CSV table of C-alpha atoms in Angstrom, one decimal:
chain,number,residue,atom,x,y,z
A,296,MET,CA,101.8,133.6,133.0
A,297,ALA,CA,101.9,132.0,129.6
A,298,THR,CA,102.5,128.3,129.1
A,299,VAL,CA,103.2,126.2,126.0
A,300,GLU,CA,102.7,122.5,126.3
A,301,LEU,CA,104.3,119.9,124.1
A,302,ARG,CA,103.8,116.2,124.1
A,303,PHE,CA,105.6,113.8,121.9
A,304,SER,CA,106.0,110.0,121.4
A,305,ALA,CA,109.0,108.7,123.2
A,306,LEU,CA,111.2,108.5,120.1
A,307,PRO,CA,114.6,110.0,119.7
A,308,GLU,CA,113.7,111.8,116.5
A,309,HIS,CA,111.3,114.0,118.3
A,310,VAL,CA,113.9,115.4,120.7
A,311,ARG,CA,115.2,117.8,118.1
A,312,THR,CA,111.8,119.3,117.6
A,313,ALA,CA,111.4,119.8,121.3
A,314,ARG,CA,114.8,121.6,121.4
A,315,LEU,CA,113.8,123.9,118.6
A,316,VAL,CA,110.4,124.8,120.1
A,317,ALA,CA,112.0,125.4,123.5
A,318,ALA,CA,114.6,127.8,122.1
A,319,ALA,CA,112.0,129.7,120.1
A,320,VAL,CA,109.7,130.1,123.1
A,321,ALA,CA,112.7,131.0,125.4
A,322,ARG,CA,113.8,133.7,123.0
A,323,ARG,CA,110.2,135.2,122.9
A,324,ALA,CA,110.0,135.0,126.7
A,325,GLY,CA,113.1,137.2,127.0
A,326,VAL,CA,115.9,134.7,127.8
A,327,ASP,CA,119.3,136.2,127.0
A,328,GLU,CA,120.5,135.3,123.5
A,329,ALA,CA,123.8,134.1,124.9
A,330,VAL,CA,122.0,131.5,127.0
A,331,LEU,CA,119.8,130.0,124.2
A,332,ASP,CA,122.4,127.3,123.3
A,333,GLU,CA,122.4,126.2,126.9
A,334,VAL,CA,118.6,126.1,126.9
A,335,ARG,CA,118.7,124.0,123.7
A,336,LEU,CA,121.3,121.6,125.1
A,337,ALA,CA,119.6,121.2,128.5
A,338,VAL,CA,116.2,120.5,126.9
A,339,GLY,CA,117.7,118.0,124.5
A,340,GLU,CA,119.4,116.2,127.4
A,341,ALA,CA,116.3,116.2,129.5
A,342,CYS,CA,114.1,115.0,126.7
A,343,SER,CA,116.6,112.3,125.6
A,344,ARG,CA,116.7,111.1,129.2
A,345,ALA,CA,112.9,110.9,129.3
A,346,VAL,CA,112.8,109.1,126.0
A,347,GLY,CA,115.3,106.6,127.2
A,348,LEU,CA,113.5,106.0,130.4
A,349,HIS,CA,110.2,105.4,128.6
A,350,GLN,CA,111.8,103.0,126.1
A,351,SER,CA,113.6,101.0,128.7
A,352,SER,CA,110.5,100.8,130.9
A,353,GLY,CA,108.1,100.0,128.1
A,354,VAL,CA,106.0,103.1,128.8
A,355,THR,CA,103.9,104.2,125.8
A,356,ALA,CA,102.7,107.5,127.2
A,357,PRO,CA,104.1,110.6,125.6
A,358,VAL,CA,107.0,112.7,127.0
A,359,LYS,CA,105.6,116.0,128.4
A,360,VAL,CA,107.3,119.4,128.1
A,361,ALA,CA,105.9,122.6,129.6
A,362,LEU,CA,107.4,125.9,128.6
A,363,ILE,CA,106.4,128.4,131.3
A,364,GLU,CA,106.8,132.2,131.0
A,365,GLU,CA,106.6,133.9,134.4
A,366,GLU,CA,107.2,137.5,135.4
A,367,LYS,CA,111.0,137.5,135.7
A,368,GLN,CA,111.8,133.9,134.7
A,369,PHE,CA,111.3,131.2,132.1
A,370,SER,CA,111.0,127.6,133.2
A,371,ILE,CA,110.9,124.3,131.3
A,372,GLU,CA,109.5,121.2,132.8
A,373,VAL,CA,110.3,117.8,131.2
A,374,GLY,CA,108.2,115.0,132.6
A,375,ASP,CA,108.3,111.3,132.1
A,376,GLU,CA,105.9,108.5,133.3
A,377,ALA,CA,108.6,105.9,133.8
A,378,PRO,CA,108.8,104.3,137.3
A,379,HIS,CA,112.0,105.5,139.1
A,380,ALA,CA,113.5,103.3,141.7
A,381,THR,CA,115.0,104.9,144.8
A,382,PRO,CA,118.8,104.3,145.3
A,383,THR,CA,118.0,102.0,148.2
A,384,ALA,CA,115.5,100.0,146.2
A,385,ARG,CA,118.1,99.5,143.4
A,386,VAL,CA,120.6,98.1,145.9
A,387,ALA,CA,118.0,96.0,147.8
A,388,GLY,CA,116.6,94.6,144.6
A,389,GLY,CA,120.0,93.3,143.4
A,390,ALA,CA,120.0,95.4,140.3
A,391,SER,CA,121.3,93.8,137.1
A,392,ALA,CA,124.3,95.0,135.1
A,393,ASP,CA,121.9,96.6,132.6
A,394,ALA,CA,120.2,98.5,135.4
A,395,ASP,CA,123.5,99.7,136.7
A,396,VAL,CA,124.4,101.0,133.2
A,397,GLU,CA,121.1,102.8,132.9
A,398,ALA,CA,121.5,104.3,136.4
A,399,GLU,CA,125.0,105.6,135.4
A,400,GLU,CA,123.6,107.1,132.1
A,401,ASP,CA,120.8,108.7,134.1
A,402,GLU,CA,123.2,110.3,136.6
A,403,MET,CA,125.4,111.5,133.7
A,404,GLY,CA,122.5,113.1,132.0
A,405,LEU,CA,121.5,114.9,135.2
A,406,ALA,CA,125.1,116.0,135.7
A,407,VAL,CA,125.2,117.5,132.2
A,408,ILE,CA,121.9,119.3,132.8
A,409,SER,CA,123.2,120.7,136.2
A,410,GLY,CA,126.3,121.9,134.4
A,411,LEU,CA,124.2,123.8,131.9
A,412,VAL,CA,121.5,125.3,134.1
A,413,ASP,CA,122.0,127.1,137.4
A,414,ASP,CA,118.5,126.5,138.7
A,415,VAL,CA,117.4,122.8,138.3
A,416,GLU,CA,115.0,120.8,140.4
A,417,VAL,CA,114.6,117.0,139.9
A,418,SER,CA,111.8,115.0,141.4
A,419,THR,CA,111.2,111.3,140.8
A,420,GLY,CA,108.9,108.6,142.1
A,421,GLU,CA,107.1,105.4,141.1
A,422,ASP,CA,104.7,107.3,138.8
A,423,GLY,CA,107.5,109.2,136.9
A,424,GLY,CA,109.8,112.1,137.1
A,425,LEU,CA,110.1,115.8,136.4
A,426,ILE,CA,113.0,118.0,135.7
A,427,ARG,CA,112.3,121.8,136.1
A,428,MET,CA,114.9,124.1,134.7
A,429,THR,CA,114.7,127.9,135.2
A,430,TRP,CA,116.4,130.9,133.6
A,431,PRO,CA,116.0,134.6,134.3
A,432,THR,CA,114.4,136.8,131.7
A,433,THR,CA,114.8,140.5,130.8
A,434,PRO,CA,111.7,142.6,130.3
A,435,PRO,CA,111.1,143.9,126.8
A,436,PRO,CA,112.2,147.5,126.3
A,437,VAL,CA,109.6,150.1,127.0
A,438,ALA,CA,108.4,151.9,123.9
A,439,LEU,CA,108.5,155.7,124.2
A,440,VAL,CA,105.5,157.4,122.8
């Protein structure tokens, strides 16, 4: 199992780099060429979401991206260190209009990712969140000797 790790400052200009690296590693891992645009878009959306969460929460830690090549699949994990409020905490805390807008943008970003990737897992908590996206891979052709 090969893993490539990428960390970048929570700035929008670094999202493009993350997308390009993810697409290159996905191609090398055996993800179908027809799916690479979806990989690029999903990673861009997940990284943009993480950058936004870091900036709105004042988190200075880098956004973390792990590109994981396994036997028959390729996974990308995008992690943030922004505190995530549970839906009940948002309601109980009397969220402001800005928090409501941020929550809607967050849900929209997750909806876009879910539309692009069939296998998505999202976990959030007080210490941050993680989006894990997985695509099937095809083994390289066997060379005949």
